[in-house]
XYZ file of C-alpha atoms in Angstrom:
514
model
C 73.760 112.051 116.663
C 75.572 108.936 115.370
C 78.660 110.587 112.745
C 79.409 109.179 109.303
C 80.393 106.026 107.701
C 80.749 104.300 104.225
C 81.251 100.320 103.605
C 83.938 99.164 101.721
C 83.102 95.894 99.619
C 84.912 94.348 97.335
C 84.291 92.374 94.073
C 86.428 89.528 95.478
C 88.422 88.592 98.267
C 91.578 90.163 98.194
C 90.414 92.949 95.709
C 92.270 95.626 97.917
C 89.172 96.420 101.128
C 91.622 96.127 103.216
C 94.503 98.983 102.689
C 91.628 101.307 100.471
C 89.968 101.522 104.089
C 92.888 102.274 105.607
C 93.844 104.580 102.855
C 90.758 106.347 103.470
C 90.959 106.632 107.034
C 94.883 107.885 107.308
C 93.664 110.697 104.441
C 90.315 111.536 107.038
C 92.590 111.683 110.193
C 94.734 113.962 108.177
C 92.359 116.310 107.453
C 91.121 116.930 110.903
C 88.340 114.314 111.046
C 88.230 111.643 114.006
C 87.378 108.318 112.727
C 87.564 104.702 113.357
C 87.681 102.011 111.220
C 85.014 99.081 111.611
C 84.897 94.928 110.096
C 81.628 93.566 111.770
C 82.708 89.930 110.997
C 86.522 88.881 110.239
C 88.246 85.213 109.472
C 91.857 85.409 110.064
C 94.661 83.659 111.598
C 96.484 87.170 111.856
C 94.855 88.736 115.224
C 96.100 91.497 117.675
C 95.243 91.657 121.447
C 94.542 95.235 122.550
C 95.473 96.789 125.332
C 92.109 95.759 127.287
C 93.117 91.941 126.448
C 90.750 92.110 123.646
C 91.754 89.788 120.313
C 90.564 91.299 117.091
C 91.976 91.174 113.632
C 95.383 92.488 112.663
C 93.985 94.397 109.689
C 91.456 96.370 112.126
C 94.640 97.046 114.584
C 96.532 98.241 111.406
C 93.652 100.165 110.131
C 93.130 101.970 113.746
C 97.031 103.130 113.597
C 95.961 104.583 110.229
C 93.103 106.189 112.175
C 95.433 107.137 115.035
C 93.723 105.675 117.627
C 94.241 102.489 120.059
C 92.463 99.675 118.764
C 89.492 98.229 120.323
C 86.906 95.172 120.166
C 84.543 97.444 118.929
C 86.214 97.757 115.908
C 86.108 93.814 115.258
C 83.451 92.251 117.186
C 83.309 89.011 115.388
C 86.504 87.175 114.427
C 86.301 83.736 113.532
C 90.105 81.934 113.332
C 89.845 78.878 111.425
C 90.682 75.122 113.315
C 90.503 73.301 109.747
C 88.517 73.076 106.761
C 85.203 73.322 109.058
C 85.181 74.798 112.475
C 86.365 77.903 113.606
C 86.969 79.605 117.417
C 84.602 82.388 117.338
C 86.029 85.405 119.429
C 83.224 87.708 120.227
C 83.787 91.266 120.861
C 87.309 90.111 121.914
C 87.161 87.021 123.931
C 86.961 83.453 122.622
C 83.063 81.830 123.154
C 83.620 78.571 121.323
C 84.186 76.338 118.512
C 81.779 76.574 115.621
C 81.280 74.391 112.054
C 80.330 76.169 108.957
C 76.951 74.390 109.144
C 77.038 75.715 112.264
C 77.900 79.625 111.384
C 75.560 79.541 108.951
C 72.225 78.809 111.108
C 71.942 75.239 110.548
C 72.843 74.239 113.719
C 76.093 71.737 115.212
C 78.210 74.383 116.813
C 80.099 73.922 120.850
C 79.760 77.658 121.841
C 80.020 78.918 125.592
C 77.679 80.899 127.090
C 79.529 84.259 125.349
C 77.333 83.122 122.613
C 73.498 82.262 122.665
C 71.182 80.744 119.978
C 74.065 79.722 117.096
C 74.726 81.113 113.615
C 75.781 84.384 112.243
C 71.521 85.676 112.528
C 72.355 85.799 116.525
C 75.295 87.983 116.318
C 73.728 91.204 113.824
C 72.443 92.871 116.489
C 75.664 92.595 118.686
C 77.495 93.898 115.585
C 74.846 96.763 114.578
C 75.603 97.450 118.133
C 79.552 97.956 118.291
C 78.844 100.391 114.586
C 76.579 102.513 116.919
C 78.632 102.680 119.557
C 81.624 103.913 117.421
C 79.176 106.537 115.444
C 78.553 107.956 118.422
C 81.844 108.710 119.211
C 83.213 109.565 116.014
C 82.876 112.045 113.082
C 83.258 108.942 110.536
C 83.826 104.995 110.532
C 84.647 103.251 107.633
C 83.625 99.487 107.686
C 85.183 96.971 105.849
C 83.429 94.380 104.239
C 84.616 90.960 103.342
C 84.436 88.787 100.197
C 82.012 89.771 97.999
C 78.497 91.571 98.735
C 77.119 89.837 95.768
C 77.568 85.894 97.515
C 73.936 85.018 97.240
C 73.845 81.806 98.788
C 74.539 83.484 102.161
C 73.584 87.019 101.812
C 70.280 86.195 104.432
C 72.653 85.310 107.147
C 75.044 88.187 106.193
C 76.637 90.454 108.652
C 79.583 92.045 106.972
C 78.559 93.182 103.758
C 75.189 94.079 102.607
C 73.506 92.976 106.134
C 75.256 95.639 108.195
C 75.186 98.461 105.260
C 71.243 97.899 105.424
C 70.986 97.740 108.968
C 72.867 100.527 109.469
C 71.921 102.065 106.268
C 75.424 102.959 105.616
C 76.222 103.957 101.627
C 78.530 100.927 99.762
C 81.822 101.464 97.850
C 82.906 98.544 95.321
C 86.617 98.026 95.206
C 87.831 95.857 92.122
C 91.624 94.901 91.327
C 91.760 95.132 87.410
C 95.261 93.570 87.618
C 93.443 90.527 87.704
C 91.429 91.329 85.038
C 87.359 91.307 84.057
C 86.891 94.346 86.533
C 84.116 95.867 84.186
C 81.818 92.603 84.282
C 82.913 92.607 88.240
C 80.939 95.473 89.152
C 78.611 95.035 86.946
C 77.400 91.825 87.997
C 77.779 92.461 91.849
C 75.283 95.473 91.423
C 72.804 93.343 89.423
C 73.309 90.650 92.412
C 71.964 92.588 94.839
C 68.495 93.238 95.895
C 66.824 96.314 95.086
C 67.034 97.286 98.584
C 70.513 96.699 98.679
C 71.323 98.419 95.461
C 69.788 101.384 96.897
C 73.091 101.469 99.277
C 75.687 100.693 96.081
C 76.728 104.013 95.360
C 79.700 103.190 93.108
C 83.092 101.475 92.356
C 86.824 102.187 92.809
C 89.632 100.413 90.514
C 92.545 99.395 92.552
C 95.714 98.510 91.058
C 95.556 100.323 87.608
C 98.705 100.090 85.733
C 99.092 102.918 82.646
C 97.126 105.596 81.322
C 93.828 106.223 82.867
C 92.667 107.993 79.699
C 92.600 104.588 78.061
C 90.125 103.319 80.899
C 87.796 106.489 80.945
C 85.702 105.364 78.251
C 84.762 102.045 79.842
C 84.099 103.711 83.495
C 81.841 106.232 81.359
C 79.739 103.051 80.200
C 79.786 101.645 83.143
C 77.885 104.767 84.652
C 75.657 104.386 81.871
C 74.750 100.869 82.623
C 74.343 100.712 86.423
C 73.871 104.589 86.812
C 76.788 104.515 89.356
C 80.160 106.862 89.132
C 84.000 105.316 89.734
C 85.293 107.269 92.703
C 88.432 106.540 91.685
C 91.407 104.936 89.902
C 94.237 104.081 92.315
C 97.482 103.193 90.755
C 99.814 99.590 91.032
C 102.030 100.449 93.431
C 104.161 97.916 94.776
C 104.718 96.896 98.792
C 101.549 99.128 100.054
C 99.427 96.432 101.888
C 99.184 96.207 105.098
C 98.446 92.901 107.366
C 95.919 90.685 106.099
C 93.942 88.590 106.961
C 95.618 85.693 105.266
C 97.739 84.578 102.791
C 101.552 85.769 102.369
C 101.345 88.506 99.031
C 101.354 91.925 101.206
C 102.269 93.866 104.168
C 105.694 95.086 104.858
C 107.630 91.299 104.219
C 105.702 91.350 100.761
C 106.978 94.565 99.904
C 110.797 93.258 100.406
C 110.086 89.938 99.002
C 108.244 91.896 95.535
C 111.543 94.005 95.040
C 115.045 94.226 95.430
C 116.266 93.464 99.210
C 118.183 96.521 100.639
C 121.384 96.531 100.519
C 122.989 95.202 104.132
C 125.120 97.510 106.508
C 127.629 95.266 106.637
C 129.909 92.597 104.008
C 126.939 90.067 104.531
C 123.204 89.500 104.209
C 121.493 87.254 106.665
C 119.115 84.215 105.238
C 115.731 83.597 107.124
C 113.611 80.686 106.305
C 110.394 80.550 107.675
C 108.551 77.508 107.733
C 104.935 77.433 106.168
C 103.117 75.456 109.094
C 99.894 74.604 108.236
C 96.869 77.168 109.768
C 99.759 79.288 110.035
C 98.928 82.575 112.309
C 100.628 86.207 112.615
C 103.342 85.185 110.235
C 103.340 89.342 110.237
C 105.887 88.723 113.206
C 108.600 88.368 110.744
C 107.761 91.331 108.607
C 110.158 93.546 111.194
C 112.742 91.166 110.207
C 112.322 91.857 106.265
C 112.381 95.554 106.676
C 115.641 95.223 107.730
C 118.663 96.221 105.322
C 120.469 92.813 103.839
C 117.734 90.857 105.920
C 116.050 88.153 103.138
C 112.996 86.424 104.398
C 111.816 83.850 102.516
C 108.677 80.969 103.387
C 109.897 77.199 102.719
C 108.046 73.736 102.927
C 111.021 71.719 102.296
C 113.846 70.269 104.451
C 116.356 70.878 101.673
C 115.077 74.864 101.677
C 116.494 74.470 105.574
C 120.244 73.924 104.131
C 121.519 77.577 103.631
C 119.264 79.567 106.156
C 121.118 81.444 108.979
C 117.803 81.542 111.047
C 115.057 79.365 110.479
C 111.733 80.177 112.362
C 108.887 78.399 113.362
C 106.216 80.632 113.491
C 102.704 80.426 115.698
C 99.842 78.317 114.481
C 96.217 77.271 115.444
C 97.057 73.669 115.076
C 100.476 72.997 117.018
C 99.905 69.157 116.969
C 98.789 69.165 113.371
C 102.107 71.432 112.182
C 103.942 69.339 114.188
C 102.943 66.182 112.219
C 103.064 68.595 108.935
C 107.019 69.005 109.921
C 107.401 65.288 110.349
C 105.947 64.398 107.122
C 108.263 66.421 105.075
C 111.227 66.127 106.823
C 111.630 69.371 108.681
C 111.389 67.953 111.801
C 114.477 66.501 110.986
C 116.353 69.166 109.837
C 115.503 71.213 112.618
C 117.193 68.702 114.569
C 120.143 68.572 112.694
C 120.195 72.066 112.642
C 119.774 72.477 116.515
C 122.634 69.271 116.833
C 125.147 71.393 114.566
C 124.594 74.578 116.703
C 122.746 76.979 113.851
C 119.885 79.265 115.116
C 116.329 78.923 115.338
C 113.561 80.547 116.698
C 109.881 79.084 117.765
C 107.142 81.556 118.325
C 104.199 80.687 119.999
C 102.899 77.407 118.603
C 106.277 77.446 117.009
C 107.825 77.750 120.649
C 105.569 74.848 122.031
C 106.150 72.384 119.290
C 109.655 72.825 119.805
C 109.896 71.148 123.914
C 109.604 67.575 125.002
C 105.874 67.131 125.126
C 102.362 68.662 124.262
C 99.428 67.449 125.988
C 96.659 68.488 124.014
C 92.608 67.779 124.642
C 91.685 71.851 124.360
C 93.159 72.058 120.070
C 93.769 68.584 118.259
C 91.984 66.424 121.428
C 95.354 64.523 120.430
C 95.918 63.595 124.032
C 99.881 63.400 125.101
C 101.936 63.714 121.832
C 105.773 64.350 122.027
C 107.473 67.303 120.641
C 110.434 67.910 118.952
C 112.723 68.071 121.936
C 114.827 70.913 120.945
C 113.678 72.983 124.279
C 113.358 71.848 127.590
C 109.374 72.562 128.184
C 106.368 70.768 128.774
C 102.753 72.335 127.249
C 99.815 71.645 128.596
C 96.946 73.338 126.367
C 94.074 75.087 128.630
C 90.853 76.128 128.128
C 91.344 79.383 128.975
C 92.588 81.395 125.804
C 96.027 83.648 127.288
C 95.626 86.965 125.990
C 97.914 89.681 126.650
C 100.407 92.775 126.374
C 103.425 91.061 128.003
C 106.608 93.997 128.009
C 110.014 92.885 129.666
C 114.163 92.998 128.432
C 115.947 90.607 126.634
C 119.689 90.604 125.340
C 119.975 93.917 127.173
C 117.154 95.875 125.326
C 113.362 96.266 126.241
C 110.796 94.305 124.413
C 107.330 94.621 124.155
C 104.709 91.938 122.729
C 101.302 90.148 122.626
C 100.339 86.267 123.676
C 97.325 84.643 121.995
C 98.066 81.149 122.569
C 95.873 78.285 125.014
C 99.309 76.448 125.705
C 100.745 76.481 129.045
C 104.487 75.932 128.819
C 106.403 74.654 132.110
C 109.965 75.608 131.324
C 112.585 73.240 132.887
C 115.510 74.348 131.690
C 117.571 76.883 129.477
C 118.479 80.138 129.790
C 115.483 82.631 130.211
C 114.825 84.402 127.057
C 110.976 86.316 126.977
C 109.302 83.847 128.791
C 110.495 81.313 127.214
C 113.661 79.805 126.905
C 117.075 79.299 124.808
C 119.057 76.507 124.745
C 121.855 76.499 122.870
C 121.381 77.832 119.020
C 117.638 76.948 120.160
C 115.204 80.288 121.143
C 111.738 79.552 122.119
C 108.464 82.519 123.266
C 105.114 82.814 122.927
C 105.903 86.429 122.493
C 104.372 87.770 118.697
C 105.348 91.120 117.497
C 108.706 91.153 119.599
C 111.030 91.553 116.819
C 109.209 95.022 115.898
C 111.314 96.039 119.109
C 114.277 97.773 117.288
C 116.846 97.758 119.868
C 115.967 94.102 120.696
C 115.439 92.902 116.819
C 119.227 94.193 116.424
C 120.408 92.684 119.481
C 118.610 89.607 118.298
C 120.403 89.866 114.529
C 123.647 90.692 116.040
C 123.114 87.230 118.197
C 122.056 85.147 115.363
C 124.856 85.948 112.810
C 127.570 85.563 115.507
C 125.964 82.234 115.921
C 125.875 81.536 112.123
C 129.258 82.868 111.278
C 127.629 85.092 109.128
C 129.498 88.393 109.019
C 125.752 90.600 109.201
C 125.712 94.036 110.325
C 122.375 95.396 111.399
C 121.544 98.831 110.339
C 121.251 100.850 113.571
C 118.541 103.440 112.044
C 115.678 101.430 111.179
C 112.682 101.904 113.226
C 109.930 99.530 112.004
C 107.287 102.131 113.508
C 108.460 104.646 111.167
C 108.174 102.021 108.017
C 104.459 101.516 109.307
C 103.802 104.989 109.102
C 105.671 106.051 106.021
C 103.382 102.897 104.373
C 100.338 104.286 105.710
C 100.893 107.658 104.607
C 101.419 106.120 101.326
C 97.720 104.736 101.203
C 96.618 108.499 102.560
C 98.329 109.730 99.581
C 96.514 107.648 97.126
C 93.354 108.236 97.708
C 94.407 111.836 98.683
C 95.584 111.802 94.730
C 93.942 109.764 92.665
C 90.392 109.215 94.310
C 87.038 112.084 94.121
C 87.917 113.014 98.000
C 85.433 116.193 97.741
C 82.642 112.630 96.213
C 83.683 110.451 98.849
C 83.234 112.699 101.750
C 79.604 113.793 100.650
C 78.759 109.710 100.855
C 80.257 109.082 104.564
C 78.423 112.235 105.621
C 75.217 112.236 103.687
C 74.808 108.821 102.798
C 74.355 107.580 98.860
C 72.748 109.241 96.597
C 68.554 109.074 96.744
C 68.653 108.425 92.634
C 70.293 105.444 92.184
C 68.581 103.046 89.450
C 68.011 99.137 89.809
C 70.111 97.178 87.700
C 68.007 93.809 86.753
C 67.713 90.867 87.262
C 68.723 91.398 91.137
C 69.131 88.609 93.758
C 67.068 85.721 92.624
């Protein structure tokens, strides 16, 4: 018997799926029930490679360490990472199959998929993704899917596969988050329940306000006519609270870095802060790496897309991408390639990671990415890349500056080192680091090692604190999101929809999909 589950939609992107499902599932694993979290279709740049050498998103890997379990494909069988405005590698159940357009994606054909992938457009993959729901049912007491978007899109809900398509096919009850911080949340739900389809408005059992700053008495009245026009209860009312996300799927507003950047930085161990500039490198991926680095005391992280941003940084990093030529020519443009080489010239630190790492050597030979051909590189490391095919995925672990380290590679890049000092393997030369190592720096003992390193090299007189352990932050943030739902959502409500499904009464709200 297949357990539980509930779908969490949203009224918009970015309306809050994300951290209420992993809210949800840290309060469920707290309470004794074993659950997994679920996103049948994902488009990110931020993705995670499991210990089977699966890729999947970074929310669904954050989500499972809510759950309390090791992440797996299953949880994210379909992750499209975007190449430019209109194609996308599709990774399905973990492993890259090809490069698809929109057009493409959305059943009209013009896609170059491997054989992981048969027939084209999102209708082909349902049943692979009804299929990785079932198998996690069966093995759990609960899963709560995440949707993505909006349920109410109705120029693509017949190809859907996230939303509304996998709630029906798996007839799995619907939970609308909206953010009212941004305002019109009333005419939100109501118009993405009149959106729907009968059918699917038979699976919309109700809403939950995210991000509700003040007295909830004030709101009650408009929930209560909001019941009284779609029939459908608010589960909920969860309060602002500043620096609770956890990593997205894009953009640069939450996770732990947000948190920092939102409020006053801590103050540093020692006389001195340290300055980090990251540069914003166009179809920028895991910038999480550097969130380790802004939960540190006196540590400020800040993104830049100007040379002059460059001038006062103690560490400036170039972090990974899905187009290394194109963020390479970005960097050129605007005249960061040049102060990167000023920088590197004058001895001050930087770091490249992954596409960071390969834009920084002599030359890139690319017909896998950009089909650039031979393009040269920055020159700051000695290396050569040679992009592959074949997508490198994996769990690399090793030591650096004395301390163990433990990471993950997504990259196609081959780098041929041919020179430097060894350093995660990569290289350093001089005030020059270079890996295609992500999620290093949440090493502790190596992340201080590595601070220690970079403000000797800076002159910057930067202490690191010696207690912080970035794992504990993680947990501490998703206890947090336990702890509002726990307080301020109807648990005793919500637990009679994952097991039971919604309710058999709920009315149709007209004029439904056209």
């Amino acid at each position: 018997m297949n357990g539980g589950g509930l779908l969490v939609a949203g009224t918009t992107s970015d309306a809050g799926k994300s951290v209420v499902t992993a809210g949800i599932c840290r309060w469920l694993v707290r309470q004794g029930v074993k659950v997994a979290p679920f996103k049948g279709q994902n488009m990110s740049l931020n993705s995670f490679v499991t210990r089977e050498g699966a890729e999947i998103g970074r929310a669904q890997a954050m989500q499972a360490q809510a759950c309390r379990v090791e992440p797996s494909a299953l949880m994210n069988p379909v992750l499209l990472k975007p190449g430019g405005d209109r194609t996308s590698q599709v990774v399905l159940k973990g492993r890259p199959v090809g490069e698809l357009s929109a057009r493409g994606f959305f059943g009209t054909g013009d896609a170059r998929l491997g054989t992981g992938l048969h027939g084209g457009g999102r209708e082909a993959l349902l049943a692979t993704v009804v299929e990785c729901l079932e198998e996690l049912r069966s093995s759990h007491d609960a899963v709560i899917c995440e949707g993505a978007g909006s349920p109410a899109e109705i120029n693509l809900r017949r190809t859907d596969l996230v939303n509304m398509g996998i709630a029906r096919a798996a007839r799995l009850p619907v939970l609308v988050v909206g953010d009212i911080d941004r305002g019109g949340v009333f005419a939100s739900f109501f118009g993405t329940t009149a959106l729907l389809a009968p059918e699917d408005q038979a699976l919309l059992a109700g809403y939950l306000v995210n991000k509700f700053r003040g007295d909830v008495s004030l709101l009650e009245p408009g929930l209560d006519m909001l019941r009284s026009l779609t029939g459908r209860r608010t589960y909920g009312v969860l309060p602002f609270r500043h620096g609770l996300g956890i990593d997205e799927e894009d953009g640069l507003a939450v996770s732990l870095r947000g948190a920092v950047r939102e409020s006053a930085v801590s103050e540093p161990a020692g006389p001195q802060v340290l300055r980090v500039a990251v540069c914003a490198v166009p179809l920028m991926s895991n910038f999480t790496d550097v969130d380790a680095l802004a939960a540190e005391p006196g540590v400020v992280v800040r993104f830049v897309d100007r040379a002059a941003e460059l001038a006062d940084a103690d560490l400036v990093i170039v972090p990974g991408t899905r187009g290394t030529v194109r963020a390479l020519g970005w960097l050129r443009e605007r005249g960061l390639a040049g102060a990167l080489a000023r920088r590197a010239a004058e001895g001050r630190p930087v770091l490249g990671i992954c596409g960071g790492f390969q834009l920084l050597g002599e030359r890139i030979e690319d017909e896998v990415e950009s089909r650039a051909g031979t393009v040269e590189g920055l020159g700051l490391l000695p290396l050569r890349v040679r992009f592959a095919r074949e997508k490198t995925l994996g769990r690399p672990h090793g030591e650096a500056l004395g301390e163990r380290v433990e990471g993950y590679e997504i990259h196609h890049g081959l780098a041929e080192v041919t020179g430097g000092e060894a350093f995660l393997d990569g290289c350093r030369s001089g005030s020059v680091w270079g890996t295609h190592w992500h999620g290093s720096l949440e090493s502790d003992g190596f992340r201080r090692a590595f601070l220690r390193e970079v403000a000797a090299v800076a002159g910057r007189r930067f202490v690191p604190a010696p207690g912080t352990s970035f794992a504990a932050l993680r947990e501490q943030q998703l206890d947090h999101l336990g702890d509002l739902i726990e307080e301020h959502a109807d648990t005793d409500a919500l637990w009679r929809l994952i097991e039971s499904g919604p309710p058999a009464d709920l009315p149709f709200v007209p004029p439904g999909a056209p």
